[in-house]
Short mmCIF file of C-alpha atoms in Angstrom, two decimals:
data_model
loop_
_atom_site.label_atom_id
_atom_site.label_comp_id
_atom_site.label_asym_id
_atom_site.label_seq_id
_atom_site.Cartn_x
_atom_site.Cartn_y
_atom_site.Cartn_z
CA UNK A 1 6.89 -28.40 38.82
CA UNK A 2 10.09 -30.22 39.71
CA UNK A 3 12.33 -28.79 42.41
CA UNK A 4 15.55 -27.44 40.97
CA UNK A 5 18.88 -27.85 42.67
CA UNK A 6 20.14 -24.65 44.29
CA UNK A 7 23.74 -25.81 44.48
CA UNK A 8 26.14 -24.23 42.04
CA UNK A 9 23.40 -22.00 40.68
CA UNK A 10 24.69 -19.41 38.22
CA UNK A 11 23.54 -16.08 39.62
CA UNK A 12 24.43 -14.24 36.42
CA UNK A 13 21.83 -15.98 34.30
CA UNK A 14 18.57 -14.14 33.45
CA UNK A 15 15.89 -14.78 36.05
CA UNK A 16 12.55 -16.27 35.27
CA UNK A 17 9.66 -13.91 35.66
CA UNK A 18 8.76 -13.70 39.32
CA UNK A 19 11.95 -15.45 40.52
CA UNK A 20 14.41 -14.01 43.06
CA UNK A 21 18.14 -14.40 42.87
CA UNK A 22 18.00 -17.21 45.43
CA UNK A 23 15.65 -19.15 43.15
CA UNK A 24 12.49 -18.61 45.20
CA UNK A 25 9.32 -17.31 43.63
CA UNK A 26 8.01 -13.79 44.01
CA UNK A 27 4.35 -13.76 44.97
CA UNK A 28 2.49 -11.06 43.09
CA UNK A 29 -0.53 -9.37 44.63
CA UNK A 30 -1.81 -6.72 42.26
CA UNK A 31 -5.45 -6.22 43.13
CA UNK A 32 -5.01 -2.52 43.71
CA UNK A 33 -4.28 -1.87 40.06
CA UNK A 34 -7.47 -3.56 39.02
CA UNK A 35 -9.54 -1.28 41.26
CA UNK A 36 -7.86 1.93 40.07
CA UNK A 37 -10.12 4.50 38.44
CA UNK A 38 -9.52 6.34 35.20
CA UNK A 39 -7.94 9.70 36.03
CA UNK A 40 -7.47 12.87 34.00
CA UNK A 41 -3.69 12.36 33.98
CA UNK A 42 -4.10 8.82 32.66
CA UNK A 43 -6.42 9.96 29.87
CA UNK A 44 -4.12 12.87 28.98
CA UNK A 45 -1.05 10.62 28.93
CA UNK A 46 -2.67 8.03 26.67
CA UNK A 47 -4.09 10.76 24.41
CA UNK A 48 -0.72 12.43 23.94
CA UNK A 49 0.92 9.08 23.19
CA UNK A 50 -1.59 8.00 20.53
CA UNK A 51 -1.12 11.24 18.58
CA UNK A 52 1.89 9.37 17.21
CA UNK A 53 -0.48 6.61 16.14
CA UNK A 54 -2.61 9.17 14.28
CA UNK A 55 0.47 10.21 12.33
CA UNK A 56 1.24 6.52 11.74
CA UNK A 57 -2.10 6.25 9.94
CA UNK A 58 -1.59 9.47 8.00
CA UNK A 59 1.77 8.15 6.80
CA UNK A 60 0.34 4.80 5.71
CA UNK A 61 -2.73 6.28 4.00
CA UNK A 62 -0.94 9.19 2.31
CA UNK A 63 0.41 7.43 -0.77
CA UNK A 64 -2.88 6.03 -2.11
CA UNK A 65 -5.07 9.12 -2.84
CA UNK A 66 -2.23 11.42 -4.01
CA UNK A 67 -0.50 9.02 -6.39
CA UNK A 68 -1.67 10.45 -9.71
CA UNK A 69 -1.27 14.08 -8.57
CA UNK A 70 2.34 13.63 -7.41
CA UNK A 71 3.30 11.59 -10.49
CA UNK A 72 1.88 14.20 -12.84
CA UNK A 73 3.28 17.27 -11.04
CA UNK A 74 6.79 15.93 -10.50
CA UNK A 75 6.93 13.73 -13.59
CA UNK A 76 7.56 10.49 -11.67
CA UNK A 77 7.47 7.09 -13.31
CA UNK A 78 5.58 4.18 -11.80
CA UNK A 79 8.87 2.72 -10.60
CA UNK A 80 9.85 6.00 -8.91
CA UNK A 81 6.52 6.29 -7.15
CA UNK A 82 6.65 2.65 -6.08
CA UNK A 83 10.04 3.38 -4.51
CA UNK A 84 8.53 6.37 -2.70
CA UNK A 85 5.73 4.22 -1.30
CA UNK A 86 7.99 1.35 -0.24
CA UNK A 87 10.46 3.59 1.62
CA UNK A 88 7.94 3.88 4.47
CA UNK A 89 8.53 0.19 5.09
CA UNK A 90 12.32 0.54 4.76
CA UNK A 91 12.33 3.30 7.35
CA UNK A 92 10.02 1.21 9.49
CA UNK A 93 12.52 -1.64 9.43
CA UNK A 94 15.28 0.65 10.72
CA UNK A 95 12.98 2.07 13.38
CA UNK A 96 11.95 -1.43 14.43
CA UNK A 97 15.57 -2.52 14.89
CA UNK A 98 16.36 0.30 17.33
CA UNK A 99 12.91 0.77 18.91
CA UNK A 100 13.41 -1.46 21.94
CA UNK A 101 16.90 -0.30 22.86
CA UNK A 102 16.07 3.34 22.16
CA UNK A 103 12.98 3.28 24.38
CA UNK A 104 15.02 1.58 27.13
CA UNK A 105 17.74 4.24 26.85
CA UNK A 106 15.70 7.43 26.32
CA UNK A 107 12.59 6.28 28.14
CA UNK A 108 9.13 5.89 26.63
CA UNK A 109 8.38 9.62 26.75
CA UNK A 110 11.77 10.58 25.30
CA UNK A 111 11.30 8.19 22.39
CA UNK A 112 7.86 9.65 21.68
CA UNK A 113 9.45 13.09 21.50
CA UNK A 114 12.07 11.83 19.05
CA UNK A 115 9.39 10.37 16.77
CA UNK A 116 7.58 13.71 16.73
CA UNK A 117 10.73 15.47 15.53
CA UNK A 118 11.29 12.90 12.79
CA UNK A 119 7.64 13.13 11.71
CA UNK A 120 7.94 16.92 11.35
CA UNK A 121 11.15 16.62 9.30
CA UNK A 122 9.57 13.97 7.06
CA UNK A 123 6.35 15.84 6.36
CA UNK A 124 8.16 19.12 5.70
CA UNK A 125 10.50 17.42 3.25
CA UNK A 126 7.55 15.96 1.31
CA UNK A 127 5.55 19.20 1.38
CA UNK A 128 8.31 21.29 -0.24
CA UNK A 129 9.57 18.60 -2.64
CA UNK A 130 10.44 19.51 -6.19
CA UNK A 131 12.10 16.22 -7.08
CA UNK A 132 11.96 12.53 -6.27
CA UNK A 133 14.95 12.55 -3.89
CA UNK A 134 13.32 14.91 -1.35
CA UNK A 135 10.09 12.91 -1.50
CA UNK A 136 12.05 9.76 -0.74
CA UNK A 137 14.02 11.47 2.04
CA UNK A 138 10.79 12.57 3.75
CA UNK A 139 9.13 9.18 3.31
CA UNK A 140 12.16 7.47 4.88
CA UNK A 141 11.93 9.74 7.94
CA UNK A 142 8.23 9.03 8.27
CA UNK A 143 8.97 5.31 8.09
CA UNK A 144 11.57 5.53 10.85
CA UNK A 145 9.04 7.27 13.09
CA UNK A 146 6.36 4.71 12.25
CA UNK A 147 8.75 1.88 13.17
CA UNK A 148 9.35 3.46 16.58
CA UNK A 149 5.68 4.30 17.17
CA UNK A 150 4.54 0.73 16.44
CA UNK A 151 6.52 -0.37 19.50
CA UNK A 152 6.67 2.51 21.98
CA UNK A 153 3.02 3.67 22.01
CA UNK A 154 1.49 0.29 23.01
CA UNK A 155 4.30 -0.28 25.53
CA UNK A 156 3.91 3.13 27.18
CA UNK A 157 0.11 2.92 27.36
CA UNK A 158 0.20 -0.64 28.74
CA UNK A 159 2.72 0.32 31.42
CA UNK A 160 0.70 3.26 32.73
CA UNK A 161 -2.79 1.72 32.64
CA UNK A 162 -4.60 -0.35 35.35
CA UNK A 163 -5.18 -3.95 34.35
CA UNK A 164 -8.96 -3.74 33.94
CA UNK A 165 -8.72 -0.81 31.53
CA UNK A 166 -5.47 -1.75 29.78
CA UNK A 167 -6.92 -3.45 26.72
CA UNK A 168 -9.25 -0.60 25.80
CA UNK A 169 -6.54 2.00 26.29
CA UNK A 170 -3.84 0.18 24.31
CA UNK A 171 -6.17 -0.50 21.39
CA UNK A 172 -6.56 3.28 21.04
CA UNK A 173 -3.28 2.92 19.14
CA UNK A 174 -5.11 1.08 16.38
CA UNK A 175 -8.15 3.36 16.54
CA UNK A 176 -6.01 6.45 15.92
CA UNK A 177 -3.98 4.60 13.26
CA UNK A 178 -7.03 3.70 11.18
CA UNK A 179 -8.44 7.18 11.82
CA UNK A 180 -5.27 8.60 10.31
CA UNK A 181 -5.58 6.30 7.29
CA UNK A 182 -9.21 7.34 6.79
CA UNK A 183 -8.40 11.04 7.15
CA UNK A 184 -5.60 10.71 4.57
CA UNK A 185 -7.87 8.81 2.16
CA UNK A 186 -10.69 11.36 2.33
CA UNK A 187 -8.66 14.59 2.50
CA UNK A 188 -6.37 13.34 -0.26
CA UNK A 189 -9.35 13.35 -2.61
CA UNK A 190 -10.17 17.03 -2.01
CA UNK A 191 -6.91 18.86 -1.15
CA UNK A 192 -3.47 18.97 -2.74
CA UNK A 193 -0.74 16.56 -1.75
CA UNK A 194 1.40 19.39 -0.35
CA UNK A 195 -1.36 20.66 1.96
CA UNK A 196 -2.04 17.08 3.13
CA UNK A 197 1.64 16.72 4.02
CA UNK A 198 1.55 19.97 6.02
CA UNK A 199 -1.51 18.72 7.91
CA UNK A 200 0.61 15.74 9.02
CA UNK A 201 2.84 18.11 11.01
CA UNK A 202 0.13 19.24 13.45
CA UNK A 203 -0.31 16.00 15.49
CA UNK A 204 3.44 15.95 16.13
CA UNK A 205 3.52 19.59 17.23
CA UNK A 206 0.69 18.95 19.67
CA UNK A 207 2.42 15.81 20.93
CA UNK A 208 5.71 17.62 21.52
CA UNK A 209 3.91 20.16 23.70
CA UNK A 210 1.84 17.51 25.48
CA UNK A 211 4.88 15.45 26.46
CA UNK A 212 5.86 18.17 28.94
CA UNK A 213 2.65 17.55 30.90
CA UNK A 214 2.57 13.75 31.21
CA UNK A 215 4.60 11.39 33.42
CA UNK A 216 7.18 8.85 32.30
CA UNK A 217 6.28 5.16 32.51
CA UNK A 218 6.54 4.11 36.19
CA UNK A 219 7.84 0.68 35.22
CA UNK A 220 10.67 2.20 33.17
CA UNK A 221 11.54 4.55 36.04
CA UNK A 222 11.83 1.73 38.56
CA UNK A 223 13.86 -0.29 36.08
CA UNK A 224 16.55 2.42 35.92
CA UNK A 225 16.52 2.91 39.69
CA UNK A 226 14.59 6.19 39.97
CA UNK A 227 12.43 5.11 42.90
CA UNK A 228 11.15 8.55 43.94
CA UNK A 229 10.19 9.47 40.39
CA UNK A 230 8.56 6.05 40.01
CA UNK A 231 6.31 6.54 43.04
CA UNK A 232 5.45 10.10 42.02
CA UNK A 233 4.55 9.06 38.46
CA UNK A 234 2.37 6.18 39.67
CA UNK A 235 0.59 8.45 42.16
CA UNK A 236 -0.12 11.04 39.43
CA UNK A 237 -1.55 8.36 37.15
CA UNK A 238 -3.77 6.79 39.82
CA UNK A 239 -4.91 10.04 41.47
CA UNK A 240 -3.80 12.05 44.50
CA UNK A 241 -6.08 10.18 46.91
CA UNK A 242 -5.42 6.68 45.55
CA UNK A 243 -3.56 4.15 47.69
CA UNK A 244 -0.80 2.87 45.42
CA UNK A 245 1.33 1.21 48.10
CA UNK A 246 0.52 -2.37 47.16
CA UNK A 247 0.68 -1.82 43.41
CA UNK A 248 3.99 0.05 43.74
CA UNK A 249 5.47 -2.72 45.90
CA UNK A 250 4.42 -5.41 43.41
CA UNK A 251 5.84 -3.55 40.41
CA UNK A 252 9.07 -2.73 42.20
CA UNK A 253 9.60 -6.23 43.58
CA UNK A 254 8.98 -7.92 40.25
CA UNK A 255 11.04 -5.45 38.20
CA UNK A 256 14.00 -5.44 40.57
CA UNK A 257 14.09 -9.25 40.54
CA UNK A 258 14.73 -9.03 36.79
CA UNK A 259 16.98 -6.00 36.42
CA UNK A 260 19.22 -6.88 39.39
CA UNK A 261 21.06 -9.09 36.96
CA UNK A 262 22.95 -7.97 33.85
CA UNK A 263 20.85 -6.73 30.94
CA UNK A 264 19.69 -9.44 28.55
CA UNK A 265 21.52 -9.86 25.24
CA UNK A 266 20.10 -11.16 21.99
CA UNK A 267 21.14 -14.76 22.71
CA UNK A 268 19.10 -14.76 25.92
CA UNK A 269 15.90 -14.43 23.89
CA UNK A 270 16.42 -17.88 22.44
CA UNK A 271 16.66 -19.68 25.75
CA UNK A 272 14.02 -22.32 26.29
CA UNK A 273 12.14 -20.42 28.98
CA UNK A 274 11.43 -17.55 26.57
CA UNK A 275 10.52 -19.74 23.57
CA UNK A 276 6.77 -19.59 24.19
CA UNK A 277 6.52 -15.84 24.75
CA UNK A 278 8.80 -15.14 21.77
CA UNK A 279 6.79 -17.43 19.47
CA UNK A 280 3.51 -15.74 20.42
CA UNK A 281 4.84 -12.20 20.02
CA UNK A 282 6.81 -12.68 16.81
CA UNK A 283 4.18 -14.96 15.29
CA UNK A 284 1.32 -12.54 15.88
CA UNK A 285 3.23 -9.59 14.48
CA UNK A 286 4.28 -11.51 11.34
CA UNK A 287 0.84 -12.97 10.68
CA UNK A 288 -0.85 -9.60 11.13
CA UNK A 289 1.14 -8.36 8.12
CA UNK A 290 1.25 -11.53 6.02
CA UNK A 291 -2.56 -11.56 5.92
CA UNK A 292 -2.18 -8.85 3.25
CA UNK A 293 -3.08 -5.56 4.91
CA UNK A 294 -0.30 -3.40 3.45
CA UNK A 295 -0.85 -4.63 -0.08
CA UNK A 296 -4.59 -4.11 0.15
CA UNK A 297 -4.45 -0.73 1.93
CA UNK A 298 -1.50 0.71 -0.05
CA UNK A 299 -3.04 -0.16 -3.42
CA UNK A 300 -6.78 -0.10 -2.60
CA UNK A 301 -7.68 2.34 -5.37
CA UNK A 302 -5.85 0.46 -8.13
CA UNK A 303 -7.22 -2.87 -6.85
CA UNK A 304 -10.80 -1.62 -7.14
CA UNK A 305 -10.15 -0.26 -10.62
CA UNK A 306 -8.56 -3.51 -11.80
CA UNK A 307 -11.74 -5.30 -10.71
CA UNK A 308 -13.90 -2.89 -12.69
CA UNK A 309 -15.13 -0.85 -9.73
CA UNK A 310 -14.73 2.88 -9.05
CA UNK A 311 -11.46 3.50 -7.21
CA UNK A 312 -12.82 6.69 -5.61
CA UNK A 313 -16.02 5.08 -4.31
CA UNK A 314 -14.15 2.03 -3.07
CA UNK A 315 -11.52 4.11 -1.28
CA UNK A 316 -14.18 6.19 0.46
CA UNK A 317 -16.02 3.02 1.53
CA UNK A 318 -12.83 1.62 3.05
CA UNK A 319 -12.11 4.90 4.83
CA UNK A 320 -15.60 5.15 6.31
CA UNK A 321 -15.76 1.57 7.62
CA UNK A 322 -12.42 1.55 9.41
CA UNK A 323 -13.13 4.05 12.20
CA UNK A 324 -16.32 2.43 13.60
CA UNK A 325 -14.63 -0.96 13.24
CA UNK A 326 -11.70 0.28 15.34
CA UNK A 327 -14.02 1.67 18.03
CA UNK A 328 -15.50 -1.77 18.78
CA UNK A 329 -12.38 -3.30 20.39
CA UNK A 330 -12.00 -0.20 22.60
CA UNK A 331 -15.44 -1.00 24.01
CA UNK A 332 -15.29 -4.79 23.96
CA UNK A 333 -11.72 -5.85 24.67
CA UNK A 334 -11.72 -5.63 28.44
CA UNK A 335 -15.18 -7.18 28.60
CA UNK A 336 -14.84 -10.14 26.23
CA UNK A 337 -11.06 -10.62 26.07
CA UNK A 338 -8.31 -10.62 23.48
CA UNK A 339 -8.65 -14.12 22.02
CA UNK A 340 -12.28 -13.83 20.83
CA UNK A 341 -11.51 -10.59 18.99
CA UNK A 342 -8.47 -12.16 17.33
CA UNK A 343 -10.45 -15.21 16.24
CA UNK A 344 -13.34 -13.16 14.84
CA UNK A 345 -10.93 -10.79 13.09
CA UNK A 346 -8.85 -13.54 11.47
CA UNK A 347 -12.01 -15.33 10.32
CA UNK A 348 -13.35 -12.11 8.78
CA UNK A 349 -10.04 -11.44 7.01
CA UNK A 350 -10.09 -14.96 5.61
CA UNK A 351 -13.64 -14.54 4.29
CA UNK A 352 -12.86 -11.09 2.85
CA UNK A 353 -9.87 -12.43 0.92
CA UNK A 354 -11.92 -15.38 -0.34
CA UNK A 355 -14.66 -13.06 -1.63
CA UNK A 356 -12.13 -10.79 -3.37
CA UNK A 357 -10.40 -13.81 -4.90
CA UNK A 358 -13.74 -15.24 -6.02
CA UNK A 359 -14.55 -11.94 -7.74
CA UNK A 360 -11.40 -12.11 -9.86
CA UNK A 361 -11.92 -15.81 -10.52
CA UNK A 362 -15.42 -15.12 -11.89
CA UNK A 363 -13.97 -12.43 -14.13
CA UNK A 364 -11.30 -14.79 -15.42
CA UNK A 365 -14.04 -17.17 -16.55
CA UNK A 366 -16.29 -14.37 -17.80
CA UNK A 367 -19.05 -15.15 -15.30
CA UNK A 368 -21.41 -12.72 -13.51
CA UNK A 369 -19.71 -9.69 -15.07
CA UNK A 370 -22.22 -7.26 -13.60
CA UNK A 371 -21.94 -8.67 -10.06
CA UNK A 372 -18.27 -9.60 -9.68
CA UNK A 373 -16.97 -6.01 -9.20
CA UNK A 374 -19.32 -5.62 -6.22
CA UNK A 375 -17.95 -8.84 -4.78
CA UNK A 376 -14.44 -7.37 -4.62
CA UNK A 377 -15.92 -4.29 -2.91
CA UNK A 378 -17.62 -6.48 -0.31
CA UNK A 379 -14.45 -8.50 0.24
CA UNK A 380 -12.08 -5.56 0.67
CA UNK A 381 -14.53 -3.57 2.81
CA UNK A 382 -14.97 -6.66 5.01
CA UNK A 383 -11.19 -6.95 5.24
CA UNK A 384 -10.90 -3.26 6.17
CA UNK A 385 -13.55 -3.69 8.87
CA UNK A 386 -12.21 -6.90 10.37
CA UNK A 387 -8.53 -5.93 10.50
CA UNK A 388 -8.73 -3.21 13.18
CA UNK A 389 -11.18 -5.33 15.18
CA UNK A 390 -8.46 -7.81 16.16
CA UNK A 391 -5.38 -8.43 14.04
CA UNK A 392 -4.67 -4.72 13.67
CA UNK A 393 -5.16 -3.60 17.27
CA UNK A 394 -5.37 -6.52 19.66
CA UNK A 395 -1.92 -7.81 18.74
CA UNK A 396 -0.40 -4.56 20.00
CA UNK A 397 -2.18 -5.09 23.32
CA UNK A 398 -0.86 -8.64 23.69
CA UNK A 399 2.69 -7.78 22.62
CA UNK A 400 2.76 -4.88 25.08
CA UNK A 401 1.69 -7.26 27.86
CA UNK A 402 3.64 -10.48 27.49
CA UNK A 403 7.35 -9.59 27.54
CA UNK A 404 9.19 -9.43 30.92
CA UNK A 405 10.89 -6.09 31.38
CA UNK A 406 14.44 -7.51 31.24
CA UNK A 407 13.87 -8.71 27.64
CA UNK A 408 11.15 -6.24 26.62
CA UNK A 409 13.45 -4.00 24.57
CA UNK A 410 15.13 -6.80 22.62
CA UNK A 411 12.02 -8.95 22.24
CA UNK A 412 9.89 -5.98 21.22
CA UNK A 413 12.46 -4.92 18.63
CA UNK A 414 12.64 -8.46 17.23
CA UNK A 415 8.85 -8.77 16.95
CA UNK A 416 8.55 -5.33 15.36
CA UNK A 417 11.41 -6.08 12.95
CA UNK A 418 9.82 -9.35 11.82
CA UNK A 419 6.51 -7.54 11.42
CA UNK A 420 8.07 -4.87 9.22
CA UNK A 421 9.94 -7.45 7.14
CA UNK A 422 6.64 -9.22 6.59
CA UNK A 423 5.01 -5.88 5.76
CA UNK A 424 7.72 -5.09 3.22
CA UNK A 425 7.37 -8.53 1.63
CA UNK A 426 3.64 -8.05 1.15
CA UNK A 427 3.82 -4.44 -0.07
CA UNK A 428 6.67 -5.22 -2.48
CA UNK A 429 5.25 -8.47 -3.87
CA UNK A 430 1.57 -7.51 -4.02
CA UNK A 431 1.57 -5.80 -7.43
CA UNK A 432 3.74 -8.52 -8.98
CA UNK A 433 1.50 -11.19 -7.51
CA UNK A 434 -1.62 -9.43 -8.83
CA UNK A 435 -0.08 -9.44 -12.32
CA UNK A 436 0.57 -13.17 -11.96
CA UNK A 437 -2.93 -13.98 -10.72
CA UNK A 438 -5.31 -11.64 -8.92
CA UNK A 439 -7.50 -14.49 -7.75
CA UNK A 440 -4.51 -16.55 -6.67
CA UNK A 441 -3.12 -13.61 -4.67
CA UNK A 442 -6.23 -13.29 -2.54
CA UNK A 443 -6.61 -17.05 -2.09
CA UNK A 444 -3.01 -17.25 -0.81
CA UNK A 445 -3.75 -14.43 1.65
CA UNK A 446 -6.89 -16.31 2.72
CA UNK A 447 -4.71 -19.34 3.48
CA UNK A 448 -2.47 -17.22 5.71
CA UNK A 449 -5.56 -16.00 7.58
CA UNK A 450 -6.78 -19.57 8.03
CA UNK A 451 -3.42 -20.50 9.58
CA UNK A 452 -3.71 -17.46 11.84
CA UNK A 453 -6.98 -18.81 13.25
CA UNK A 454 -5.21 -22.06 14.15
CA UNK A 455 -2.22 -20.18 15.64
CA UNK A 456 -4.42 -18.06 17.90
CA UNK A 457 -6.55 -21.02 18.98
CA UNK A 458 -3.56 -23.13 19.99
CA UNK A 459 -0.96 -20.68 21.29
CA UNK A 460 -2.22 -17.23 22.18
CA UNK A 461 -3.17 -16.85 25.87
CA UNK A 462 -6.01 -14.77 27.28
CA UNK A 463 -4.57 -11.81 29.20
CA UNK A 464 -7.77 -9.98 30.13
CA UNK A 465 -8.01 -8.82 33.75
CA UNK A 466 -4.45 -9.76 34.74
CA UNK A 467 -1.56 -7.51 35.73
CA UNK A 468 1.50 -7.33 33.50
CA UNK A 469 3.53 -9.08 36.19
CA UNK A 470 1.05 -11.97 36.41
CA UNK A 471 0.94 -12.41 32.62
CA UNK A 472 4.70 -12.36 32.22
CA UNK A 473 5.28 -14.75 35.12
CA UNK A 474 2.77 -17.27 33.76
CA UNK A 475 4.33 -17.29 30.28
CA UNK A 476 7.97 -17.75 31.30
CA UNK A 477 7.81 -20.37 34.05
CA UNK A 478 9.48 -23.74 33.38
CA UNK A 479 7.29 -26.40 31.85
CA UNK A 480 4.72 -23.87 30.64
CA UNK A 481 2.18 -25.57 28.37
CA UNK A 482 2.33 -24.72 24.68
CA UNK A 483 -1.36 -25.47 24.38
CA UNK A 484 -3.24 -22.29 25.12
CA UNK A 485 -5.69 -22.26 27.97
CA UNK A 486 -8.16 -19.43 27.70
#
């Protein structure tokens, strides 16, 4: 790398990851974190955090099994219920916009507490609804919480976890999300929509209590200058007898080199040195939604029925396959890495969309009428299994790892916002697109998945077994290659 002139250097500009104010590089030695064991406090902290992810899944899965019951009881039209369903995405957009700044201001733990309060308000509003407006009010509150949770849970878990366990812990976010979806799908078939809404309150109540017993993110504490609290939190997470001196020094040195300057503004994100990391983060979040997950999951029952298959049987099949599929990355991620899971997942999503599209194409031509409904079942179940394996969970791991702490709030908000915009686009356009051409809809989604394979292969780095500071430094140095090296 070329030597840069030190004369006339602007000391107010944002530093590169690992760079001191005098322009020299910070050497990072983070082996201690890799040798840290899993402690009870670490497990408790991650468990309390991902209760928000469980409610994320309950919120997403709620609208599918209760649709006919709510429409009949409250006399809603299809348009009114579609508005109710889509308001989760609208609230998510608002939550995404403020998620980064809010978590920087309130802290990771404080933001988790705020989401719990909003979840409780949202579920209560839905449970006691007698008209469309209170349903919509509650759904909007749930969406705001979901928008915050999508950012703050992976960030908090990544910042408290040793590098060799980080992937498995962060992907718990996706495991609990799909568990929530599955629980909503199955319970929604056997209990009333009001009782299901009341059940959604319990994870948030438990989380509110649990937050009093877990530490704040050490990296956030050192960022705001609370050194004593930072060291105490890190010691609690690593264990009373653990030697955290080296890890604490590395985190503090790296973080202080970034926050010693003025806080980044939105224009800073678009500087050349952040182009690579921003492209990876925003691109992954957008593609994870544009592959079609919200359209397929939100309207799974009606999609099965339109293909001539039982909506109830299909919904149960989707619910049952998601949880074991989400367990696999928890076991495999820190052993085999992030990139292989993303590649396998995107390939499976592509094949699932192709099979579903082929099913509708055969029906359009009147071919294999007895077999084609089963083909859409195979395609959607494959999609439901492959999504949490990589594109649903692994992206949260990578996004929680790659952003330097001085731009983490803004960059995380931008990635989450783009993801929610993409989610809204898919959920809003899916039914219209299915009316235009069911086969064409799934073939278009398959094309997006094919592009995702190329994107991951060329741009997404492997972050397995590296500290957050090492990852962030390697992705923001000048002259960084845009061709991914696993």
